[in-house]
mmCIF file with all atom_site columns, C-alpha atoms and ligand atoms in Angstrom:
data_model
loop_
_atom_site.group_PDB
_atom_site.id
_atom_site.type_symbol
_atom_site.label_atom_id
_atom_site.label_alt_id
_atom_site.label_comp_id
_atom_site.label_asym_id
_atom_site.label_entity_id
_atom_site.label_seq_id
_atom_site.pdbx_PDB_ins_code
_atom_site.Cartn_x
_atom_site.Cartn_y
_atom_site.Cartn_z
_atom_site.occupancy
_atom_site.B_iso_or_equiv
_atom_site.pdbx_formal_charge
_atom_site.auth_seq_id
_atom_site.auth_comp_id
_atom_site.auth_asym_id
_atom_site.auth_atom_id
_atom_site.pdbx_PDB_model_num
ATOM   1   C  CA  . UNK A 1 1   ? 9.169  37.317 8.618  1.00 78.00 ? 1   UNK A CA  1
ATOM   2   C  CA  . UNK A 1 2   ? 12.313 38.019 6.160  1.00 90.00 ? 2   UNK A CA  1
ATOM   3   C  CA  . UNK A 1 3   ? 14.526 35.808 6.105  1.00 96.00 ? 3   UNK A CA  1
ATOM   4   C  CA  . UNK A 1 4   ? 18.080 36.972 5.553  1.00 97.00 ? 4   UNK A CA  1
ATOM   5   C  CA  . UNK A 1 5   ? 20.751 35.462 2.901  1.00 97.00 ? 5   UNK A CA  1
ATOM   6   C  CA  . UNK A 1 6   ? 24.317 34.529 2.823  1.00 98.00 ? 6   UNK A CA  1
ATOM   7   C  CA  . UNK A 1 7   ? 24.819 34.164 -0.901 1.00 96.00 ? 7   UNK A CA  1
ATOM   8   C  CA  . UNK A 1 8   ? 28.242 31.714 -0.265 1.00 98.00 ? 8   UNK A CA  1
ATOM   9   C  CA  . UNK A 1 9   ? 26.161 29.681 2.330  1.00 98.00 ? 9   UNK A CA  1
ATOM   10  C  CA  . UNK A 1 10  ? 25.422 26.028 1.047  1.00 98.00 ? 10  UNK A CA  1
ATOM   11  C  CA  . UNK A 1 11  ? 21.822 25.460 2.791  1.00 98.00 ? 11  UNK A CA  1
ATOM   12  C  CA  . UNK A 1 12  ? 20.954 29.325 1.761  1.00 98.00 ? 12  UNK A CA  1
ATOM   13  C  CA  . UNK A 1 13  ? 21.668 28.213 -1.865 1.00 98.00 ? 13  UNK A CA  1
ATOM   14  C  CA  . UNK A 1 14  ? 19.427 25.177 -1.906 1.00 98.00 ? 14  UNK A CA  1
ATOM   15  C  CA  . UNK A 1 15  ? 16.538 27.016 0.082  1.00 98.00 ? 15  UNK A CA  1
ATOM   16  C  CA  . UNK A 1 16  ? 17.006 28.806 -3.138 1.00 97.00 ? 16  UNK A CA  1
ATOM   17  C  CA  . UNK A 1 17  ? 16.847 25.921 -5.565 1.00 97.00 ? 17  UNK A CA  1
ATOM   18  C  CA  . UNK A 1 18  ? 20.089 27.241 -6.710 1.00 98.00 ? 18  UNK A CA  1
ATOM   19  C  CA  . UNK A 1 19  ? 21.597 23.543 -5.809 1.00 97.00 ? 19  UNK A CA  1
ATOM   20  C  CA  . UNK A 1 20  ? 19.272 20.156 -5.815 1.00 98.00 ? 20  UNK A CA  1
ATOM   21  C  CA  . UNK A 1 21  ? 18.151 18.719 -2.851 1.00 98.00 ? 21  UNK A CA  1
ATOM   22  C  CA  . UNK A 1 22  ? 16.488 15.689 -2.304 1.00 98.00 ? 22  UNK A CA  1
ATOM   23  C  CA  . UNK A 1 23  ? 13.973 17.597 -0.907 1.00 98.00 ? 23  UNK A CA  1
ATOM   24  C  CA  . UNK A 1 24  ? 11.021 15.884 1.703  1.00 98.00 ? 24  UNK A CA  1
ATOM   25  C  CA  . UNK A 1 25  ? 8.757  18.611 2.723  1.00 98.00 ? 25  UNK A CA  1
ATOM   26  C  CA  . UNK A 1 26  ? 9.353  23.156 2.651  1.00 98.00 ? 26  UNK A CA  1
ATOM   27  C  CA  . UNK A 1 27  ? 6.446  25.647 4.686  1.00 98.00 ? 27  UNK A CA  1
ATOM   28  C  CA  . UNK A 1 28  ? 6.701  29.325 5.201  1.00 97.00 ? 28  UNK A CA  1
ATOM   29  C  CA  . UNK A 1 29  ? 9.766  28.991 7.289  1.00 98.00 ? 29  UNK A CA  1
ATOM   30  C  CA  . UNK A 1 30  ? 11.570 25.700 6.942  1.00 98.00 ? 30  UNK A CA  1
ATOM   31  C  CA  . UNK A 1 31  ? 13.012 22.856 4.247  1.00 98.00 ? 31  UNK A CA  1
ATOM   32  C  CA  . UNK A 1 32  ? 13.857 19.485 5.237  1.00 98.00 ? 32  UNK A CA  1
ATOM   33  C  CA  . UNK A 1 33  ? 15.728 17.382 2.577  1.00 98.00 ? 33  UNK A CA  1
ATOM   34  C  CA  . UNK A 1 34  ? 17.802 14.609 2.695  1.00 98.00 ? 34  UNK A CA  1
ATOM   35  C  CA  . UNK A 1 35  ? 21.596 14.609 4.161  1.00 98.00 ? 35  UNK A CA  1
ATOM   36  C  CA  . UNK A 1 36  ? 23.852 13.572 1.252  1.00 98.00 ? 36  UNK A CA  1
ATOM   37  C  CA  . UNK A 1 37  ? 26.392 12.279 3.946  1.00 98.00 ? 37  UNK A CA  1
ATOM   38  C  CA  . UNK A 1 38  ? 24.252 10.480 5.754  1.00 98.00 ? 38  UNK A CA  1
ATOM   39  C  CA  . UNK A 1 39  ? 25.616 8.568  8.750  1.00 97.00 ? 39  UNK A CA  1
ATOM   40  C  CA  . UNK A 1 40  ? 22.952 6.157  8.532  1.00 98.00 ? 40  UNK A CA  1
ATOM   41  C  CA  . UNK A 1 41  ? 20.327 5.529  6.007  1.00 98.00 ? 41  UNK A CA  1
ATOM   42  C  CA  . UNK A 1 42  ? 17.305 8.056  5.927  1.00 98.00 ? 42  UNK A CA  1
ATOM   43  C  CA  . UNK A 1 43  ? 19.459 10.680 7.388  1.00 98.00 ? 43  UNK A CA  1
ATOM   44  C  CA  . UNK A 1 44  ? 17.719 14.015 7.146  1.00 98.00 ? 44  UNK A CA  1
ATOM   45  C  CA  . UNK A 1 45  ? 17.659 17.805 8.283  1.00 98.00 ? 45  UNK A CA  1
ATOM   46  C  CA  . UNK A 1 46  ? 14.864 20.223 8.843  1.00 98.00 ? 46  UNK A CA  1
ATOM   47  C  CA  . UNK A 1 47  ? 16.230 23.681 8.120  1.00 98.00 ? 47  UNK A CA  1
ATOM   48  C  CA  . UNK A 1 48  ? 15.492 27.421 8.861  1.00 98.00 ? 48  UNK A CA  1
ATOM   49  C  CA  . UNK A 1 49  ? 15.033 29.386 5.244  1.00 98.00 ? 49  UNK A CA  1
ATOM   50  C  CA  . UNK A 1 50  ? 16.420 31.990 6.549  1.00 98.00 ? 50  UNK A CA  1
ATOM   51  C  CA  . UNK A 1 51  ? 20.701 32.207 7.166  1.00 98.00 ? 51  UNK A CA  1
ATOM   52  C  CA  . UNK A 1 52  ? 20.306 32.373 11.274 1.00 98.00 ? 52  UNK A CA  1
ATOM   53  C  CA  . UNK A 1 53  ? 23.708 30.270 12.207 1.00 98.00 ? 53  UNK A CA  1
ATOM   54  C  CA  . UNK A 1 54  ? 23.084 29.365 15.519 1.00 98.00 ? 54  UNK A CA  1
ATOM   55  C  CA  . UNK A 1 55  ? 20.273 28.461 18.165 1.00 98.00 ? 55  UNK A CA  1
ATOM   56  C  CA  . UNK A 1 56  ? 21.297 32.141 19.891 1.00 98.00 ? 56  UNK A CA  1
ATOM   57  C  CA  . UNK A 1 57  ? 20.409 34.287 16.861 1.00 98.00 ? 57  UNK A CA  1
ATOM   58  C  CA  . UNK A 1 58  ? 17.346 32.467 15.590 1.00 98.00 ? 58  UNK A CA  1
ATOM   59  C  CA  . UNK A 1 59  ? 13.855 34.352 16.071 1.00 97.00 ? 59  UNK A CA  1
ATOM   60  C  CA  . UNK A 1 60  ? 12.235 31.700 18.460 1.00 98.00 ? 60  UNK A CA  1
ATOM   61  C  CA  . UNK A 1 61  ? 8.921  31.311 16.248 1.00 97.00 ? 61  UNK A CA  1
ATOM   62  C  CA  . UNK A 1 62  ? 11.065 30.221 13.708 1.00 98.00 ? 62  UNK A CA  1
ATOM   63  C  CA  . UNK A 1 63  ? 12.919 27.640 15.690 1.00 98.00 ? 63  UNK A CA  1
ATOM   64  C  CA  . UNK A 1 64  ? 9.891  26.631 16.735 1.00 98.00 ? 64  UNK A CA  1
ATOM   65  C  CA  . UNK A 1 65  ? 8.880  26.115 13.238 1.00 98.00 ? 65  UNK A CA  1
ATOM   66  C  CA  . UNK A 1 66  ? 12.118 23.763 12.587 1.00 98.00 ? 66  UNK A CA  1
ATOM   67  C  CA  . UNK A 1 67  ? 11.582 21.810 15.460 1.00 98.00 ? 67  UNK A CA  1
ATOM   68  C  CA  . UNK A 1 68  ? 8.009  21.148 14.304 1.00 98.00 ? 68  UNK A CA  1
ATOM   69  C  CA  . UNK A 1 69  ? 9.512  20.448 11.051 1.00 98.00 ? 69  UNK A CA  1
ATOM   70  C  CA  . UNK A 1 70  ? 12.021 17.734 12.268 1.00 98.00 ? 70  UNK A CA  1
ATOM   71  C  CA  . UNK A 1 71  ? 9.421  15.998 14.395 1.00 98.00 ? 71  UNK A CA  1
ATOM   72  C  CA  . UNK A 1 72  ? 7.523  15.925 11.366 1.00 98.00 ? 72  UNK A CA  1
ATOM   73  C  CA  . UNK A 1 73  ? 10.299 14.250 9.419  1.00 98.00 ? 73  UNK A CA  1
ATOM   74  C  CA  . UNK A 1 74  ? 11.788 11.581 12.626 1.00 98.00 ? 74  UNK A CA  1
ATOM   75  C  CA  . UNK A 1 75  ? 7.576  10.350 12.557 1.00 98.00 ? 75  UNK A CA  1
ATOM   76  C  CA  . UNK A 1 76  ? 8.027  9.488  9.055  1.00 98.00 ? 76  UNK A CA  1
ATOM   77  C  CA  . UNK A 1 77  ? 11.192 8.214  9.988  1.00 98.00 ? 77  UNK A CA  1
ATOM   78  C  CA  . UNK A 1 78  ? 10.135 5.563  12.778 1.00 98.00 ? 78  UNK A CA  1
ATOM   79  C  CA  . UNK A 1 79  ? 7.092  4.757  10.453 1.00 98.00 ? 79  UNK A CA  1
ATOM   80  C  CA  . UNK A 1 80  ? 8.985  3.802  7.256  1.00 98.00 ? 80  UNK A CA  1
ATOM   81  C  CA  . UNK A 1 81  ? 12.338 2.769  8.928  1.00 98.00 ? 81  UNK A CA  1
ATOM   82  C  CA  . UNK A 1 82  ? 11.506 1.419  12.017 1.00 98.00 ? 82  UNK A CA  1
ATOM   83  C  CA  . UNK A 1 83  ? 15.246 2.284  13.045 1.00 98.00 ? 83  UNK A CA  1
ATOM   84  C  CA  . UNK A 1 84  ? 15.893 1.155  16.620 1.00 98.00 ? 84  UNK A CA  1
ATOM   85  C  CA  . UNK A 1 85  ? 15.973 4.812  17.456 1.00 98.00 ? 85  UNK A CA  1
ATOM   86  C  CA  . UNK A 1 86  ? 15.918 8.408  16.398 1.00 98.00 ? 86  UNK A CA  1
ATOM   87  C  CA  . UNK A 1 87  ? 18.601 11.194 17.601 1.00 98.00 ? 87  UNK A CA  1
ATOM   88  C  CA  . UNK A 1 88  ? 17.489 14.881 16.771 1.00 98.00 ? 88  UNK A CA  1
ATOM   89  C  CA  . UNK A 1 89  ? 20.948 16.903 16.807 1.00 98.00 ? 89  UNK A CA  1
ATOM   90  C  CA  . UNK A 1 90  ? 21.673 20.380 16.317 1.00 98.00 ? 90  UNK A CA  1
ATOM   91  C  CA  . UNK A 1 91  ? 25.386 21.901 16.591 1.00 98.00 ? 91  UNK A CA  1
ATOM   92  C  CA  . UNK A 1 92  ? 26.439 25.291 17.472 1.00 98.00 ? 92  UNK A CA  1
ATOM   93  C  CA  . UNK A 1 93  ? 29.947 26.643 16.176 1.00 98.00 ? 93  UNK A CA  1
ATOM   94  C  CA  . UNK A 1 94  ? 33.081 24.395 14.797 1.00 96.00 ? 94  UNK A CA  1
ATOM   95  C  CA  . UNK A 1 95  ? 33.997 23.143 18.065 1.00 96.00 ? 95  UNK A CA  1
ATOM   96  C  CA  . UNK A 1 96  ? 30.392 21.536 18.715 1.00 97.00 ? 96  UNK A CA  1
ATOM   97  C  CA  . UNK A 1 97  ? 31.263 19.969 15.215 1.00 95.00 ? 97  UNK A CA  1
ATOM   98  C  CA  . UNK A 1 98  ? 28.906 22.320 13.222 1.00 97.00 ? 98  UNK A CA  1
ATOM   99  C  CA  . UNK A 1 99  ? 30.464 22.477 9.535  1.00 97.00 ? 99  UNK A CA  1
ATOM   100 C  CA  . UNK A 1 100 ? 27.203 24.167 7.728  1.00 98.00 ? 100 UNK A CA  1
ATOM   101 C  CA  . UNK A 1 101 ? 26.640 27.783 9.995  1.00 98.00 ? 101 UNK A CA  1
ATOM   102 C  CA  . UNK A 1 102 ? 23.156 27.735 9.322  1.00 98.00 ? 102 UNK A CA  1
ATOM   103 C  CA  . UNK A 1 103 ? 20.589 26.719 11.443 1.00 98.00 ? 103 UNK A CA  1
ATOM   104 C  CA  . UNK A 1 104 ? 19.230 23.193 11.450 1.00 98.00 ? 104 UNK A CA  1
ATOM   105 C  CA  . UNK A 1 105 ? 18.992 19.829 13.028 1.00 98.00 ? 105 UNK A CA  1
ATOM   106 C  CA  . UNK A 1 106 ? 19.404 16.505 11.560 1.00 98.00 ? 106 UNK A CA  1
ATOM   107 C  CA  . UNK A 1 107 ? 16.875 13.669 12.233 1.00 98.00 ? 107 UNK A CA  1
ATOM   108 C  CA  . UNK A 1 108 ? 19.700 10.529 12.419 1.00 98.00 ? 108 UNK A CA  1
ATOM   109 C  CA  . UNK A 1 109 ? 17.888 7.099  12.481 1.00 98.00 ? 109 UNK A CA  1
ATOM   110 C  CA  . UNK A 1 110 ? 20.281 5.125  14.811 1.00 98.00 ? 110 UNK A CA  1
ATOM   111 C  CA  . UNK A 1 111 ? 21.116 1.272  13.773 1.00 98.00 ? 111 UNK A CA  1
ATOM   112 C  CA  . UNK A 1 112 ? 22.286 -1.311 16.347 1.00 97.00 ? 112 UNK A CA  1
ATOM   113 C  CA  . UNK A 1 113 ? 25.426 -1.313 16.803 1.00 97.00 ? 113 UNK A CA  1
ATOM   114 C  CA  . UNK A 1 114 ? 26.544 2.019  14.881 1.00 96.00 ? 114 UNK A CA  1
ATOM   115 C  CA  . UNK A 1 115 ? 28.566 3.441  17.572 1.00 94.00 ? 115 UNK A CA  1
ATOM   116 C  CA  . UNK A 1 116 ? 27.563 7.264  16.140 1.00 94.00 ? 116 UNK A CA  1
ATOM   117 C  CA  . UNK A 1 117 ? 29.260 9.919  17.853 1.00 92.00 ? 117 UNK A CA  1
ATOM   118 C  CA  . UNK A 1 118 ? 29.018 13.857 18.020 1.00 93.00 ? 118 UNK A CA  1
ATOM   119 C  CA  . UNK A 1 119 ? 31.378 14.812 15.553 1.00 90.00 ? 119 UNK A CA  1
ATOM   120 C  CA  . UNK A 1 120 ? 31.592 12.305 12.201 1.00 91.00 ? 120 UNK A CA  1
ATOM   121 C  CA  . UNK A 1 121 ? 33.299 12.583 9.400  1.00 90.00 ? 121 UNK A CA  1
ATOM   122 C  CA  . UNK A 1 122 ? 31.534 13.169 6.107  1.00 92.00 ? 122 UNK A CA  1
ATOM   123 C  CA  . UNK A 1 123 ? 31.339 10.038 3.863  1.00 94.00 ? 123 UNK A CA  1
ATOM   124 C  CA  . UNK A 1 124 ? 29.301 10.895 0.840  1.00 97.00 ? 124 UNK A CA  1
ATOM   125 C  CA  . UNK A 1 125 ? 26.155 8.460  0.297  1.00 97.00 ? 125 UNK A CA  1
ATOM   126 C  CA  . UNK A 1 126 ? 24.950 6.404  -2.370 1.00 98.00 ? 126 UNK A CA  1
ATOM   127 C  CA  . UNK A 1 127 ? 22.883 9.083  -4.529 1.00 98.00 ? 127 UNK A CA  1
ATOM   128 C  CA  . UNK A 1 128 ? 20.519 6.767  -5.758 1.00 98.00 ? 128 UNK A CA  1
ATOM   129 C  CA  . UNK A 1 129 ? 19.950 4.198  -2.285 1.00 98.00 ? 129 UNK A CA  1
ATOM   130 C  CA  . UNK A 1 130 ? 19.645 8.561  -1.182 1.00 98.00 ? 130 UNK A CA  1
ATOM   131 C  CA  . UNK A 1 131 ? 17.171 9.856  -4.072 1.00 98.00 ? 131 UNK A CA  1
ATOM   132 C  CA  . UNK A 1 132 ? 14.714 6.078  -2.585 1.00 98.00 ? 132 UNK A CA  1
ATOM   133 C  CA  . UNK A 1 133 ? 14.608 6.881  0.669  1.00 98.00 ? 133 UNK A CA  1
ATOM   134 C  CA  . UNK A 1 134 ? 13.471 10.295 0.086  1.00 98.00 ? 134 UNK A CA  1
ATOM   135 C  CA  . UNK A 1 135 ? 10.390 8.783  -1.987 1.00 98.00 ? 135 UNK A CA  1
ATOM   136 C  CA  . UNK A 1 136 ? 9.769  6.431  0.724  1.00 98.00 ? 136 UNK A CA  1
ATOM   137 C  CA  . UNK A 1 137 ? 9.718  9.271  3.767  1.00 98.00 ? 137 UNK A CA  1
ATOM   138 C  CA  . UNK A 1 138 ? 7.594  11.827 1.435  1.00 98.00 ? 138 UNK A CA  1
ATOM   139 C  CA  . UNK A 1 139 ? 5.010  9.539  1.188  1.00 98.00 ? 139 UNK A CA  1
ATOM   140 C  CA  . UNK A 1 140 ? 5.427  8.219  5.319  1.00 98.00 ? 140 UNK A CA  1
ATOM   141 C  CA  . UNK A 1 141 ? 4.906  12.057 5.670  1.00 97.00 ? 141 UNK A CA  1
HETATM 142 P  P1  . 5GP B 2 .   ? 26.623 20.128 10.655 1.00 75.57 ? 3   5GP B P1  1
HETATM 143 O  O1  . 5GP B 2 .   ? 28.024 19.551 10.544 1.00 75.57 ? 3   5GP B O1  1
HETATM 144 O  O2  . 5GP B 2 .   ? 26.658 21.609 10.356 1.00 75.57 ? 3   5GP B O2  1
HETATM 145 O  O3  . 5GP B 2 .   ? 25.926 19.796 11.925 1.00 75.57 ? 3   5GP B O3  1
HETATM 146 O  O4  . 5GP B 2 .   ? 25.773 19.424 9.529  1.00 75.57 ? 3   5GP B O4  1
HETATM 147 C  C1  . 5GP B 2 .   ? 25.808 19.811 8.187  1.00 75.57 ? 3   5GP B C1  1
HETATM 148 C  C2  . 5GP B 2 .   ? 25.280 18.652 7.378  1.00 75.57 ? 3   5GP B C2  1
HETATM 149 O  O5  . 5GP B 2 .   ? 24.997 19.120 6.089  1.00 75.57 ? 3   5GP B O5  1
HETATM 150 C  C3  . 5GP B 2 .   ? 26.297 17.499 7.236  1.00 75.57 ? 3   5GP B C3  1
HETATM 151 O  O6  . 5GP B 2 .   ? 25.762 16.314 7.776  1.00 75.57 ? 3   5GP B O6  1
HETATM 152 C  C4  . 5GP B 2 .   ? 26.511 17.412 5.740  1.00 75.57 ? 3   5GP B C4  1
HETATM 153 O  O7  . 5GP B 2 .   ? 26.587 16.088 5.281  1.00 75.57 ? 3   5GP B O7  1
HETATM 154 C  C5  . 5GP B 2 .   ? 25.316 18.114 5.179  1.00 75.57 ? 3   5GP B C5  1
HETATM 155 N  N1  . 5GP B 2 .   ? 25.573 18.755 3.902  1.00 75.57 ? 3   5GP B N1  1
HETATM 156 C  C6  . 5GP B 2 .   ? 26.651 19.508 3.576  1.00 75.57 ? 3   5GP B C6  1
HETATM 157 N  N2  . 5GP B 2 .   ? 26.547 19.956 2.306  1.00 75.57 ? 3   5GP B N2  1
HETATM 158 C  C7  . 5GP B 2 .   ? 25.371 19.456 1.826  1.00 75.57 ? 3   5GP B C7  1
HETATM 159 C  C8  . 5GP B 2 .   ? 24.708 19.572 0.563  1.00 75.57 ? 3   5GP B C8  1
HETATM 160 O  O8  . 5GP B 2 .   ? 25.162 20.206 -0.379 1.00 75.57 ? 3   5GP B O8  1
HETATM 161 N  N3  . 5GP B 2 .   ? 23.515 18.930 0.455  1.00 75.57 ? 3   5GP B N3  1
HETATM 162 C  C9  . 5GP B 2 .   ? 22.971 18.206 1.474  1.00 75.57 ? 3   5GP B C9  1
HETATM 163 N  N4  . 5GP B 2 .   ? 21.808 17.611 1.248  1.00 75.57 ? 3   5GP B N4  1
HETATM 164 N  N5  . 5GP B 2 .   ? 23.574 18.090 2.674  1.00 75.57 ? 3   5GP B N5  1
HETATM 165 C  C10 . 5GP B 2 .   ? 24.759 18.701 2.848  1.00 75.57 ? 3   5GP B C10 1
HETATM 166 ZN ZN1 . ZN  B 3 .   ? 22.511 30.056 4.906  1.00 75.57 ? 4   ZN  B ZN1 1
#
């Protein structure tokens, strides 16, 4: 399947290698790479290659493909982490707090106590404590 481009679009220019990524695993259809504002530690996304923006315009095989993607990544997740839980999210338009319109979810490792809610602010993370935990998921993988 093609998979259309938005040349300004962030997650379109790093399915591109056009910006880094620390990236944990690409197929056919999907990337998953590390959130560099991650709300917790090991904070990742699985995303579509192509520039769908929302769950309403992506093919369903595909978003089939990014689901298996991000259940991929949360096993690795539980394995190496062993977070006290795992939220899979996916936002749809500004006003479900969706700042990147291109299609993806984030695997969010929940700690005790971390209150996370729907709509956080981004706090850049610690590029290196970032660049480790991507080592340590690849090889959970
Ligand atoms: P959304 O708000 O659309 O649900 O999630 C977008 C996510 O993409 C945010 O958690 C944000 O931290 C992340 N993000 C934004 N720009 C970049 C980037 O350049 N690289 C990476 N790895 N993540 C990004
Ligand atoms: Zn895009």
């Amino acid at each position: 399947m093609t998979h259309p481009i938005d040349a300004a679009c962030i997650f379109c220019k790093i399915v591109a290698g056009q910006i880094p990524c620390f990236k944990l695993l690409e197929d056919d259809n999907t990337i998953a790479f590390m959130d560099i504002n991650p709300v917790n530690p090991g904070h990742a996304l699985s995303v579509a290659k192509g520039h769908w923006p929302t769950i309403d315009l992506i093919p369903p095989p595909i978003l089939a493909d990014v689901a298996k993607t991000a259940q991929r990544v949360a096993k690795a997740v539980s394995k190496e982490l062993k977070p006290v839980g795992v939220n899979l999210l996916q936002a749809n338009g500004e006003g479900a707090g969706q700042s990147v319109p291109h299609l993806h979810f984030h695997i969010l490792p929940r700690v005790a106590g971390d209150r996370a809610s729907l709509n956080w602010a981004y706090k850049p993370g610690d590029m290196a404590a970032i660049k480790a935990l991507c080592e340590r998921l690849k090889a959970a993988l």
